[in-house]
């Protein structure tokens, strides 16, 4: 006890040093540097969607991320969705409303995403879907939260996706007019300012600036772009949506944002107008859209019902469809009767033919598919050939079991019910074959993902091993320090005792060590 009292300062110094070193090692190995802005994260997420990033379990690098990795790849901080939610600086229930803040986190059991404003969210969903952009109303989000690694504005201009927003009391304002720095600005229902603020080069850049947010600079079309396309926004998009609604192509909300619904409506307009169907509103397309001769939804079908638009697809019928079915039957892709009606079975047969012949599997028969279908080099269905070979092998192996049946049973014309049953059986067999092919592709994708996950796990294992070795070294150092302190105490105690005995013997110093 006396030893502890006498050396309390030394013991505390060594203990504090050890705690400080351990803290530095643990924190540096678990929590990387973290910084970013709400608008920057929202643009990062939009860029991931527009660039077609893939979903990889455990991935956190640009181009290959999982749900929490999408956030982590931008701002660092907590790595898993659970840690991102638990370390949040604020949170609330989605059912009570999501605050108008760019770059909020969204959570549901086992999954997280990013709120990008205007009721839309981006999330890295799964291997088959990749990164998705979807309305928050159509996905079961439970909680919104502010990420601890993200700074969110309270008041001032913020630039996002080429447009300017003004924040007051922590949220961007909507459906209002404000006089800011002596200038009047109007803000739409989506929060977009009617014009660029005079101090945008300083205030807005400071509010939304981030070294990583520049990654999405080429992913969307700003208000000054000559074309309108997916992710564009502003008054020109609002005008476009209203015009499409007048022509009965668009029946969704007028938001001023060029999303999936607007893109689908514009493609329908392009198809009716007879121009290239790409979902991009260029100068020549827009001239037709705003002209007095612009087509309306259904006008082509009503006025030109029999006109060939160059494609055969679901719902079409006629001699051309029957020819396609006959050729597909010849190539063993179509097992039903050639009815001249383009139904779901025919569509599946076309898709399978397109896949096997290196064509886009759209299910529609256009010029490329027609040329390949009637070409001498068109591939025969390899699955059907394999099945036939197996059947021939079985017949060869058991000739006695099959032959008598063929001789004694006279050929009779099958009834319509029997024909339908046979067709259904063939369709079922075809579905099984198709499922097997998809399963093989899925297994290949899973194997690739497992390799990537193994790589991530190996890195984590190296970091853990380093931390354990560091703690072991520190433990040895602590033991050696304690031993040295004890030895030093014993030497001082022995010296003090000897010195006292020496004085008692008339100044004769006796040492016992």
Tab-separated table of C-alpha atoms in Angstrom:
chain	number	residue	atom	x	y	z
A	1	UNK	CA	0.000	0.000	0.000
A	2	UNK	CA	2.883	2.340	0.885
A	3	UNK	CA	4.443	1.469	-2.451
A	4	UNK	CA	1.281	2.533	-4.312
A	5	UNK	CA	1.050	5.811	-2.397
A	6	UNK	CA	4.704	6.624	-2.971
A	7	UNK	CA	4.614	5.905	-6.721
A	8	UNK	CA	1.074	6.943	-7.507
A	9	UNK	CA	2.210	9.626	-9.967
A	10	UNK	CA	4.424	7.229	-11.922
A	11	UNK	CA	1.693	4.576	-12.090
A	12	UNK	CA	-0.912	7.107	-13.276
A	13	UNK	CA	1.466	8.469	-15.923
A	14	UNK	CA	2.167	5.020	-17.355
A	15	UNK	CA	-1.538	4.063	-17.250
A	16	UNK	CA	-2.659	7.251	-19.026
A	17	UNK	CA	-0.005	6.795	-21.686
A	18	UNK	CA	-1.150	3.227	-22.336
A	19	UNK	CA	-4.821	4.300	-22.530
A	20	UNK	CA	-3.963	7.126	-24.945
A	21	UNK	CA	-1.945	4.837	-27.249
A	22	UNK	CA	-4.679	2.159	-27.252
A	23	UNK	CA	-7.363	4.758	-28.023
A	24	UNK	CA	-5.394	6.105	-30.965
A	25	UNK	CA	-4.856	2.606	-32.371
A	26	UNK	CA	-8.486	1.513	-31.971
A	27	UNK	CA	-10.071	4.715	-33.292
A	28	UNK	CA	-7.728	4.972	-36.277
A	29	UNK	CA	-8.408	1.357	-37.249
A	30	UNK	CA	-12.216	1.525	-36.918
A	31	UNK	CA	-13.344	5.060	-37.849
A	32	UNK	CA	-11.897	6.635	-41.011
A	33	UNK	CA	-11.959	10.355	-41.718
A	34	UNK	CA	-15.476	11.658	-42.328
A	35	UNK	CA	-16.700	14.842	-43.978
A	36	UNK	CA	-19.361	15.898	-46.478
A	37	UNK	CA	-22.500	17.938	-47.050
A	38	UNK	CA	-26.125	16.967	-47.519
A	39	UNK	CA	-26.313	18.270	-51.089
A	40	UNK	CA	-22.981	16.613	-51.867
A	41	UNK	CA	-24.239	13.223	-50.657
A	42	UNK	CA	-27.471	13.629	-52.648
A	43	UNK	CA	-25.534	14.386	-55.848
A	44	UNK	CA	-23.182	11.474	-55.108
A	45	UNK	CA	-26.193	9.143	-54.844
A	46	UNK	CA	-27.776	10.523	-58.050
A	47	UNK	CA	-24.474	10.022	-59.870
A	48	UNK	CA	-24.365	6.409	-58.661
A	49	UNK	CA	-27.821	5.831	-60.145
A	50	UNK	CA	-27.188	7.646	-63.433
A	51	UNK	CA	-23.814	5.899	-63.868
A	52	UNK	CA	-25.330	2.464	-63.276
A	53	UNK	CA	-23.258	1.429	-60.258
A	54	UNK	CA	-23.611	-2.238	-59.373
A	55	UNK	CA	-24.608	-3.715	-56.016
A	56	UNK	CA	-21.848	-5.726	-54.334
A	57	UNK	CA	-22.329	-7.020	-50.792
A	58	UNK	CA	-19.616	-5.474	-48.618
A	59	UNK	CA	-18.650	-3.011	-51.377
A	60	UNK	CA	-17.844	0.596	-50.523
A	61	UNK	CA	-15.893	1.789	-53.566
A	62	UNK	CA	-17.321	3.978	-56.368
A	63	UNK	CA	-18.991	1.718	-58.905
A	64	UNK	CA	-19.532	-1.253	-56.561
A	65	UNK	CA	-21.382	-0.616	-53.296
A	66	UNK	CA	-23.916	-2.084	-50.916
A	67	UNK	CA	-26.622	0.027	-49.233
A	68	UNK	CA	-24.462	1.500	-46.457
A	69	UNK	CA	-21.409	1.464	-48.745
A	70	UNK	CA	-23.122	4.016	-51.011
A	71	UNK	CA	-23.072	6.495	-48.116
A	72	UNK	CA	-19.677	5.428	-46.774
A	73	UNK	CA	-18.020	5.784	-50.194
A	74	UNK	CA	-18.852	9.504	-50.114
A	75	UNK	CA	-18.336	10.665	-46.530
A	76	UNK	CA	-16.779	7.814	-44.549
A	77	UNK	CA	-17.887	7.639	-40.919
A	78	UNK	CA	-19.843	4.622	-39.687
A	79	UNK	CA	-19.596	1.681	-42.093
A	80	UNK	CA	-22.804	-0.293	-41.492
A	81	UNK	CA	-26.396	0.890	-41.761
A	82	UNK	CA	-27.064	0.104	-38.102
A	83	UNK	CA	-24.077	2.186	-36.967
A	84	UNK	CA	-25.042	5.022	-39.314
A	85	UNK	CA	-28.503	5.137	-37.747
A	86	UNK	CA	-27.306	4.733	-34.137
A	87	UNK	CA	-24.746	7.542	-34.521
A	88	UNK	CA	-27.257	9.927	-36.146
A	89	UNK	CA	-27.452	13.487	-34.813
A	90	UNK	CA	-31.237	13.613	-35.342
A	91	UNK	CA	-33.960	11.243	-36.546
A	92	UNK	CA	-37.709	10.878	-36.925
A	93	UNK	CA	-40.521	8.783	-38.328
A	94	UNK	CA	-41.049	8.788	-42.096
A	95	UNK	CA	-44.788	8.356	-41.565
A	96	UNK	CA	-44.833	11.789	-39.899
A	97	UNK	CA	-43.107	13.371	-42.934
A	98	UNK	CA	-39.532	13.672	-44.189
A	99	UNK	CA	-37.906	17.095	-43.644
A	100	UNK	CA	-37.022	19.052	-46.792
A	101	UNK	CA	-33.287	18.384	-46.471
A	102	UNK	CA	-30.997	17.023	-49.160
A	103	UNK	CA	-28.824	14.058	-48.177
A	104	UNK	CA	-30.783	12.676	-45.225
A	105	UNK	CA	-30.374	9.000	-44.458
A	106	UNK	CA	-33.416	6.714	-44.777
A	107	UNK	CA	-33.731	3.431	-42.927
A	108	UNK	CA	-35.868	0.330	-42.857
A	109	UNK	CA	-35.009	-3.010	-41.173
A	110	UNK	CA	-31.709	-4.182	-42.670
A	111	UNK	CA	-31.463	-1.449	-45.308
A	112	UNK	CA	-30.538	2.249	-45.721
A	113	UNK	CA	-30.807	4.831	-48.514
A	114	UNK	CA	-30.330	8.527	-49.306
A	115	UNK	CA	-33.082	11.133	-49.537
A	116	UNK	CA	-32.388	13.438	-52.521
A	117	UNK	CA	-35.345	15.807	-52.078
A	118	UNK	CA	-38.726	16.259	-53.740
A	119	UNK	CA	-40.027	12.966	-52.323
A	120	UNK	CA	-37.363	10.849	-54.051
A	121	UNK	CA	-34.668	8.520	-52.711
A	122	UNK	CA	-31.674	6.553	-54.017
A	123	UNK	CA	-30.581	3.207	-52.577
A	124	UNK	CA	-28.260	0.344	-53.529
A	125	UNK	CA	-30.866	-2.421	-53.335
A	126	UNK	CA	-29.644	-5.845	-54.436
A	127	UNK	CA	-27.615	-7.633	-57.114
A	128	UNK	CA	-30.484	-7.832	-59.596
A	129	UNK	CA	-31.704	-4.224	-59.147
A	130	UNK	CA	-28.415	-2.385	-58.512
A	131	UNK	CA	-28.762	1.281	-57.513
A	132	UNK	CA	-32.409	2.430	-57.650
A	133	UNK	CA	-34.090	5.846	-57.834
A	134	UNK	CA	-37.633	5.708	-56.510
A	135	UNK	CA	-40.328	7.688	-54.733
A	136	UNK	CA	-40.248	7.361	-50.958
A	137	UNK	CA	-43.991	6.662	-51.053
A	138	UNK	CA	-43.442	3.390	-52.929
A	139	UNK	CA	-40.854	1.905	-50.550
A	140	UNK	CA	-41.339	1.034	-46.885
A	141	UNK	CA	-38.910	3.491	-45.291
A	142	UNK	CA	-39.388	3.711	-41.534
A	143	UNK	CA	-36.927	6.309	-40.205
A	144	UNK	CA	-35.179	9.398	-41.546
A	145	UNK	CA	-31.943	10.486	-39.878
A	146	UNK	CA	-29.112	13.009	-40.098
A	147	UNK	CA	-25.758	11.325	-40.643
A	148	UNK	CA	-23.057	12.273	-38.153
A	149	UNK	CA	-20.518	12.424	-40.996
A	150	UNK	CA	-22.581	15.002	-42.914
A	151	UNK	CA	-23.029	18.718	-42.250
A	152	UNK	CA	-26.496	20.048	-43.023
A	153	UNK	CA	-27.264	23.744	-43.709
A	154	UNK	CA	-29.451	25.844	-41.439
A	155	UNK	CA	-29.857	29.034	-43.502
A	156	UNK	CA	-28.530	30.056	-46.902
A	157	UNK	CA	-28.267	29.065	-50.547
A	158	UNK	CA	-27.503	25.469	-51.548
A	159	UNK	CA	-26.779	24.239	-55.069
A	160	UNK	CA	-27.976	20.750	-55.977
A	161	UNK	CA	-28.275	19.097	-59.371
A	162	UNK	CA	-27.664	22.373	-61.205
A	163	UNK	CA	-30.407	24.243	-59.345
A	164	UNK	CA	-30.469	26.567	-56.342
A	165	UNK	CA	-32.401	26.117	-53.119
A	166	UNK	CA	-32.720	28.398	-50.115
A	167	UNK	CA	-32.704	26.962	-46.618
A	168	UNK	CA	-34.469	28.525	-43.638
A	169	UNK	CA	-34.529	26.921	-40.186
A	170	UNK	CA	-32.777	23.833	-41.545
A	171	UNK	CA	-35.109	23.123	-44.513
A	172	UNK	CA	-35.348	24.437	-48.063
A	173	UNK	CA	-38.389	26.600	-48.690
A	174	UNK	CA	-41.131	25.801	-51.241
A	175	UNK	CA	-44.152	27.491	-52.869
A	176	UNK	CA	-43.174	30.962	-51.779
A	177	UNK	CA	-41.441	34.208	-52.701
A	178	UNK	CA	-38.587	35.725	-50.721
A	179	UNK	CA	-36.584	38.931	-50.854
A	180	UNK	CA	-32.979	37.919	-50.190
A	181	UNK	CA	-30.164	40.489	-50.147
A	182	UNK	CA	-32.519	42.984	-51.744
A	183	UNK	CA	-33.493	40.669	-54.629
A	184	UNK	CA	-36.823	38.881	-55.115
A	185	UNK	CA	-36.846	35.112	-55.742
A	186	UNK	CA	-39.682	32.656	-56.351
A	187	UNK	CA	-39.465	29.032	-55.248
A	188	UNK	CA	-41.463	26.198	-56.852
A	189	UNK	CA	-43.193	23.297	-55.123
A	190	UNK	CA	-39.944	21.344	-55.403
A	191	UNK	CA	-37.943	24.205	-53.848
A	192	UNK	CA	-36.094	25.304	-56.986
A	193	UNK	CA	-35.301	28.997	-57.238
A	194	UNK	CA	-36.687	30.860	-60.246
A	195	UNK	CA	-33.245	32.308	-61.001
A	196	UNK	CA	-29.619	32.042	-60.022
A	197	UNK	CA	-28.800	34.061	-56.890
A	198	UNK	CA	-26.338	36.924	-57.274
A	199	UNK	CA	-24.093	35.524	-54.543
A	200	UNK	CA	-24.214	31.950	-55.823
A	201	UNK	CA	-20.486	31.790	-56.481
A	202	UNK	CA	-19.745	32.244	-52.799
A	203	UNK	CA	-22.715	31.269	-50.635
A	204	UNK	CA	-24.054	28.351	-52.644
A	205	UNK	CA	-20.642	26.916	-53.327
A	206	UNK	CA	-19.780	27.030	-49.639
A	207	UNK	CA	-23.062	25.383	-48.695
A	208	UNK	CA	-22.891	22.454	-51.064
A	209	UNK	CA	-19.244	22.265	-51.996
A	210	UNK	CA	-17.434	18.974	-51.582
A	211	UNK	CA	-14.470	17.446	-53.290
A	212	UNK	CA	-16.495	14.307	-54.041
A	213	UNK	CA	-19.709	15.906	-55.152
A	214	UNK	CA	-18.046	16.938	-58.373
A	215	UNK	CA	-18.273	13.323	-59.436
A	216	UNK	CA	-21.841	13.898	-60.566
A	217	UNK	CA	-21.194	16.981	-62.620
A	218	UNK	CA	-21.810	15.158	-65.846
A	219	UNK	CA	-24.685	13.052	-64.696
A	220	UNK	CA	-27.526	15.471	-65.014
A	221	UNK	CA	-28.713	18.283	-67.138
A	222	UNK	CA	-28.830	21.688	-65.530
A	223	UNK	CA	-31.260	24.459	-66.279
A	224	UNK	CA	-28.923	25.968	-68.858
A	225	UNK	CA	-28.619	22.753	-70.913
A	226	UNK	CA	-30.049	22.804	-74.443
A	227	UNK	CA	-31.679	19.382	-73.956
A	228	UNK	CA	-33.924	17.990	-71.257
A	229	UNK	CA	-33.383	14.445	-70.061
A	230	UNK	CA	-33.547	12.250	-66.993
A	231	UNK	CA	-32.643	14.185	-63.776
A	232	UNK	CA	-33.141	17.592	-65.443
A	233	UNK	CA	-35.255	20.028	-63.465
A	234	UNK	CA	-36.614	23.558	-63.590
A	235	UNK	CA	-39.314	25.602	-65.295
A	236	UNK	CA	-38.606	24.088	-68.713
A	237	UNK	CA	-39.366	20.628	-67.328
A	238	UNK	CA	-42.556	21.957	-65.755
A	239	UNK	CA	-43.599	23.328	-69.165
A	240	UNK	CA	-42.728	19.998	-70.805
A	241	UNK	CA	-44.814	18.027	-68.294
A	242	UNK	CA	-47.812	20.323	-68.797
A	243	UNK	CA	-47.611	19.947	-72.575
A	244	UNK	CA	-47.333	16.150	-72.330
A	245	UNK	CA	-50.363	16.183	-70.026
A	246	UNK	CA	-52.326	18.244	-72.601
A	247	UNK	CA	-51.521	15.610	-75.211
A	248	UNK	CA	-52.595	12.806	-72.811
A	249	UNK	CA	-49.133	11.264	-72.590
A	250	UNK	CA	-48.493	12.293	-68.960
A	251	UNK	CA	-50.897	11.848	-66.045
A	252	UNK	CA	-48.544	12.232	-63.061
A	253	UNK	CA	-47.865	15.247	-60.815
A	254	UNK	CA	-46.344	18.407	-62.333
A	255	UNK	CA	-43.110	18.558	-60.314
A	256	UNK	CA	-40.582	20.310	-62.545
A	257	UNK	CA	-38.344	17.236	-62.246
A	258	UNK	CA	-37.590	14.939	-65.205
A	259	UNK	CA	-38.020	11.568	-63.493
A	260	UNK	CA	-39.015	8.070	-64.574
A	261	UNK	CA	-42.660	8.961	-65.226
A	262	UNK	CA	-41.711	11.966	-67.380
A	263	UNK	CA	-39.162	9.923	-69.310
A	264	UNK	CA	-41.700	7.164	-70.020
A	265	UNK	CA	-44.294	9.723	-71.162
A	266	UNK	CA	-41.791	11.463	-73.430
A	267	UNK	CA	-40.796	8.167	-75.030
A	268	UNK	CA	-44.468	7.500	-75.811
A	269	UNK	CA	-44.678	10.934	-77.429
A	270	UNK	CA	-41.532	10.252	-79.491
A	271	UNK	CA	-42.977	6.948	-80.678
A	272	UNK	CA	-46.233	8.620	-81.709
A	273	UNK	CA	-44.319	11.425	-83.448
A	274	UNK	CA	-42.192	8.975	-85.424
A	275	UNK	CA	-38.844	10.248	-84.125
A	276	UNK	CA	-35.988	8.465	-82.389
A	277	UNK	CA	-37.220	7.006	-79.092
A	278	UNK	CA	-34.482	7.822	-76.567
A	279	UNK	CA	-36.302	9.768	-73.835
A	280	UNK	CA	-34.197	12.901	-74.491
A	281	UNK	CA	-35.970	16.142	-75.369
A	282	UNK	CA	-33.824	17.836	-78.011
A	283	UNK	CA	-34.540	20.903	-80.119
A	284	UNK	CA	-36.188	19.109	-83.051
A	285	UNK	CA	-38.361	16.955	-80.767
A	286	UNK	CA	-39.506	19.965	-78.749
A	287	UNK	CA	-40.497	21.823	-81.913
A	288	UNK	CA	-42.884	18.968	-82.742
A	289	UNK	CA	-44.113	18.767	-79.134
A	290	UNK	CA	-45.127	22.437	-79.001
A	291	UNK	CA	-46.468	22.589	-82.553
A	292	UNK	CA	-50.172	22.565	-83.495
A	293	UNK	CA	-49.638	19.254	-85.305
A	294	UNK	CA	-48.259	17.422	-82.256
A	295	UNK	CA	-49.701	13.898	-81.955
A	296	UNK	CA	-51.869	12.958	-78.998
A	297	UNK	CA	-51.808	9.687	-77.074
A	298	UNK	CA	-53.681	7.018	-79.043
A	299	UNK	CA	-53.986	9.100	-82.208
A	300	UNK	CA	-51.664	6.858	-84.163
A	301	UNK	CA	-53.528	3.739	-83.105
A	302	UNK	CA	-56.923	5.255	-84.008
A	303	UNK	CA	-56.050	6.903	-87.320
A	304	UNK	CA	-53.445	4.470	-88.618
A	305	UNK	CA	-54.518	1.205	-87.096
A	306	UNK	CA	-53.147	-0.922	-89.895
A	307	UNK	CA	-49.907	0.994	-90.421
A	308	UNK	CA	-46.747	-1.029	-89.796
A	309	UNK	CA	-44.512	0.832	-87.336
A	310	UNK	CA	-41.574	-1.494	-88.062
A	311	UNK	CA	-41.911	-3.552	-84.864
A	312	UNK	CA	-43.902	-6.599	-83.861
A	313	UNK	CA	-44.589	-6.812	-80.143
A	314	UNK	CA	-47.059	-7.936	-77.513
A	315	UNK	CA	-50.667	-7.620	-78.706
A	316	UNK	CA	-49.939	-7.502	-82.460
A	317	UNK	CA	-51.544	-9.992	-84.832
A	318	UNK	CA	-51.513	-10.886	-88.508
A	319	UNK	CA	-49.616	-12.801	-91.164
A	320	UNK	CA	-46.260	-11.294	-90.180
A	321	UNK	CA	-46.659	-12.581	-86.641
A	322	UNK	CA	-47.540	-16.027	-87.974
A	323	UNK	CA	-44.409	-16.058	-90.148
A	324	UNK	CA	-42.304	-15.191	-87.118
A	325	UNK	CA	-43.955	-17.975	-85.107
A	326	UNK	CA	-43.350	-20.494	-87.901
A	327	UNK	CA	-39.670	-19.580	-88.068
A	328	UNK	CA	-39.331	-19.715	-84.278
A	329	UNK	CA	-40.912	-23.172	-84.340
A	330	UNK	CA	-38.439	-24.261	-87.012
A	331	UNK	CA	-35.593	-23.088	-84.763
A	332	UNK	CA	-37.221	-24.853	-81.786
A	333	UNK	CA	-37.911	-21.716	-79.730
A	334	UNK	CA	-41.695	-21.697	-80.152
A	335	UNK	CA	-43.596	-24.882	-79.273
A	336	UNK	CA	-47.202	-23.712	-79.623
A	337	UNK	CA	-49.412	-23.405	-82.673
A	338	UNK	CA	-48.799	-20.556	-85.099
A	339	UNK	CA	-51.920	-18.492	-84.418
A	340	UNK	CA	-50.832	-15.136	-85.817
A	341	UNK	CA	-51.307	-13.536	-82.379
A	342	UNK	CA	-48.263	-12.081	-80.563
A	343	UNK	CA	-48.895	-13.264	-76.994
A	344	UNK	CA	-46.713	-13.790	-73.942
A	345	UNK	CA	-45.497	-17.206	-75.147
A	346	UNK	CA	-44.367	-15.704	-78.438
A	347	UNK	CA	-42.677	-12.838	-76.587
A	348	UNK	CA	-40.721	-15.266	-74.385
A	349	UNK	CA	-39.684	-17.258	-77.461
A	350	UNK	CA	-38.438	-14.069	-79.148
A	351	UNK	CA	-36.461	-13.066	-76.038
A	352	UNK	CA	-34.804	-16.482	-75.829
A	353	UNK	CA	-33.915	-16.357	-79.512
A	354	UNK	CA	-32.444	-12.876	-79.071
A	355	UNK	CA	-30.348	-13.982	-76.089
A	356	UNK	CA	-28.911	-16.998	-77.904
A	357	UNK	CA	-28.145	-14.914	-81.012
A	358	UNK	CA	-26.425	-12.005	-79.225
A	359	UNK	CA	-29.249	-9.503	-79.719
A	360	UNK	CA	-30.840	-7.182	-77.132
A	361	UNK	CA	-33.519	-9.301	-75.431
A	362	UNK	CA	-36.370	-6.809	-75.830
A	363	UNK	CA	-39.032	-9.320	-76.849
A	364	UNK	CA	-39.893	-7.120	-79.871
A	365	UNK	CA	-39.252	-8.149	-83.464
A	366	UNK	CA	-37.587	-5.297	-85.310
A	367	UNK	CA	-35.338	-5.129	-88.339
A	368	UNK	CA	-32.260	-6.626	-86.636
A	369	UNK	CA	-34.212	-9.508	-85.110
A	370	UNK	CA	-36.049	-10.208	-88.381
A	371	UNK	CA	-32.792	-10.289	-90.381
A	372	UNK	CA	-31.186	-12.658	-87.883
A	373	UNK	CA	-34.290	-14.845	-87.571
A	374	UNK	CA	-34.474	-15.544	-91.303
A	375	UNK	CA	-30.714	-15.782	-91.753
A	376	UNK	CA	-29.122	-19.160	-92.492
A	377	UNK	CA	-26.756	-18.644	-89.539
A	378	UNK	CA	-29.560	-18.253	-86.983
A	379	UNK	CA	-28.886	-20.473	-83.972
A	380	UNK	CA	-31.213	-23.345	-83.170
A	381	UNK	CA	-32.368	-23.482	-79.547
A	382	UNK	CA	-29.495	-25.380	-77.859
A	383	UNK	CA	-31.701	-26.460	-74.949
A	384	UNK	CA	-34.268	-28.028	-77.289
A	385	UNK	CA	-31.519	-29.850	-79.207
A	386	UNK	CA	-30.159	-31.208	-75.938
A	387	UNK	CA	-33.605	-32.411	-74.877
A	388	UNK	CA	-34.134	-34.150	-78.210
A	389	UNK	CA	-30.778	-35.879	-77.916
A	390	UNK	CA	-31.695	-37.164	-74.463
A	391	UNK	CA	-35.017	-38.449	-75.774
A	392	UNK	CA	-33.286	-40.288	-78.639
A	393	UNK	CA	-30.865	-41.889	-76.204
A	394	UNK	CA	-33.768	-43.110	-74.042
A	395	UNK	CA	-35.588	-44.576	-77.060
A	396	UNK	CA	-32.419	-46.374	-78.162
A	397	UNK	CA	-31.865	-47.800	-74.695
A	398	UNK	CA	-35.474	-49.130	-74.331
A	399	UNK	CA	-36.795	-50.080	-77.761
A	400	UNK	CA	-39.014	-52.939	-76.497
A	401	UNK	CA	-40.926	-50.696	-74.086
A	402	UNK	CA	-41.875	-48.099	-76.677
A	403	UNK	CA	-42.354	-50.092	-79.913
A	404	UNK	CA	-45.382	-52.235	-79.003
A	405	UNK	CA	-47.271	-49.219	-77.863
A	406	UNK	CA	-46.724	-47.542	-81.222
A	407	UNK	CA	-47.877	-50.640	-83.150
A	408	UNK	CA	-51.008	-51.450	-81.141
A	409	UNK	CA	-52.225	-47.873	-80.670
A	410	UNK	CA	-53.587	-46.448	-83.939
A	411	UNK	CA	-52.922	-42.781	-84.596
A	412	UNK	CA	-55.881	-40.634	-83.658
A	413	UNK	CA	-56.455	-36.956	-84.041
A	414	UNK	CA	-55.975	-35.177	-80.720
A	415	UNK	CA	-58.900	-33.261	-79.273
A	416	UNK	CA	-58.637	-29.500	-78.625
A	417	UNK	CA	-58.318	-30.190	-74.888
A	418	UNK	CA	-55.438	-32.600	-75.481
A	419	UNK	CA	-53.736	-30.097	-77.783
A	420	UNK	CA	-54.048	-27.388	-75.149
A	421	UNK	CA	-52.703	-29.724	-72.450
A	422	UNK	CA	-49.768	-30.659	-74.658
A	423	UNK	CA	-49.039	-27.008	-75.366
A	424	UNK	CA	-49.147	-26.183	-71.626
A	425	UNK	CA	-46.749	-29.038	-70.850
A	426	UNK	CA	-44.338	-27.820	-73.506
A	427	UNK	CA	-44.554	-24.293	-72.140
A	428	UNK	CA	-43.879	-25.586	-68.619
A	429	UNK	CA	-40.831	-27.489	-69.872
A	430	UNK	CA	-39.603	-24.362	-71.574
A	431	UNK	CA	-40.013	-22.354	-68.352
A	432	UNK	CA	-37.960	-24.965	-66.465
A	433	UNK	CA	-35.165	-24.756	-69.039
A	434	UNK	CA	-35.258	-20.953	-68.886
A	435	UNK	CA	-35.140	-21.055	-65.074
A	436	UNK	CA	-32.091	-23.312	-65.162
A	437	UNK	CA	-30.276	-20.873	-67.436
A	438	UNK	CA	-31.100	-17.945	-65.158
A	439	UNK	CA	-29.984	-19.964	-62.117
A	440	UNK	CA	-26.620	-20.681	-63.702
A	441	UNK	CA	-26.107	-16.975	-64.408
A	442	UNK	CA	-27.149	-16.074	-60.845
A	443	UNK	CA	-24.731	-18.615	-59.356
A	444	UNK	CA	-21.914	-17.162	-61.442
A	445	UNK	CA	-22.748	-13.670	-60.172
A	446	UNK	CA	-22.858	-14.934	-56.555
A	447	UNK	CA	-19.452	-16.585	-56.931
A	448	UNK	CA	-18.027	-13.288	-58.178
A	449	UNK	CA	-19.560	-11.430	-55.251
A	450	UNK	CA	-18.207	-13.976	-52.769
A	451	UNK	CA	-14.699	-13.415	-54.107
A	452	UNK	CA	-15.085	-9.668	-53.589
A	453	UNK	CA	-16.470	-10.189	-50.075
A	454	UNK	CA	-13.534	-12.516	-49.296
A	455	UNK	CA	-11.161	-9.758	-50.381
A	456	UNK	CA	-12.877	-7.276	-48.044
A	457	UNK	CA	-12.802	-9.821	-45.190
A	458	UNK	CA	-9.085	-10.413	-45.728
A	459	UNK	CA	-8.416	-6.690	-45.385
A	460	UNK	CA	-10.453	-6.522	-42.168
A	461	UNK	CA	-8.571	-9.550	-40.825
A	462	UNK	CA	-5.238	-7.836	-41.483
A	463	UNK	CA	-6.405	-4.724	-39.609
A	464	UNK	CA	-7.591	-6.850	-36.670
A	465	UNK	CA	-4.292	-8.757	-36.549
A	466	UNK	CA	-2.352	-5.491	-36.504
A	467	UNK	CA	-4.482	-4.190	-33.617
A	468	UNK	CA	-3.996	-7.397	-31.601
A	469	UNK	CA	-0.222	-7.298	-32.080
A	470	UNK	CA	-0.187	-3.662	-31.011
A	471	UNK	CA	-2.133	-4.449	-27.829
A	472	UNK	CA	0.206	-7.374	-27.084
A	473	UNK	CA	3.278	-5.154	-27.384
A	474	UNK	CA	1.677	-2.536	-25.131
A	475	UNK	CA	0.851	-5.220	-22.559
A	476	UNK	CA	4.458	-6.437	-22.502
A	477	UNK	CA	5.638	-2.850	-22.112
A	478	UNK	CA	3.281	-2.369	-19.156
A	479	UNK	CA	4.587	-5.526	-17.417
A	480	UNK	CA	8.227	-4.509	-17.934
A	481	UNK	CA	7.484	-1.013	-16.591
A	482	UNK	CA	5.859	-2.470	-13.486
A	483	UNK	CA	8.792	-4.804	-12.903
A	484	UNK	CA	11.282	-1.950	-13.197
A	485	UNK	CA	9.297	0.176	-10.729
A	486	UNK	CA	9.206	-2.712	-8.226
A	487	UNK	CA	12.958	-3.356	-8.529
A	488	UNK	CA	13.727	0.325	-8.075
A	489	UNK	CA	11.558	0.417	-4.935
A	490	UNK	CA	13.368	-2.583	-3.425
A	491	UNK	CA	16.772	-1.002	-4.035
A	492	UNK	CA	15.700	2.250	-2.383
A	493	UNK	CA	14.243	0.372	0.603
A	494	UNK	CA	17.436	-1.688	1.105
A	495	UNK	CA	19.626	1.386	0.849
A	496	UNK	CA	17.514	3.278	3.410
A	497	UNK	CA	17.694	0.373	5.931
A	498	UNK	CA	21.422	-0.055	5.625
A	499	UNK	CA	22.029	3.643	6.027
A	500	UNK	CA	19.993	3.716	9.264
A	501	UNK	CA	21.866	0.761	10.808
A	502	UNK	CA	25.207	2.282	9.917
A	503	UNK	CA	24.488	5.447	11.872
A	504	UNK	CA	23.521	3.471	14.937
A	505	UNK	CA	26.967	1.777	14.990
A	506	UNK	CA	28.934	4.978	15.532
A	507	UNK	CA	29.009	6.114	12.007
A	508	UNK	CA	30.205	2.753	10.683
A	509	UNK	CA	28.365	2.179	7.481
A	510	UNK	CA	27.275	-1.383	6.913
A	511	UNK	CA	25.803	-2.332	3.606
A	512	UNK	CA	23.966	-5.573	3.007
A	513	UNK	CA	23.732	-5.711	-0.690
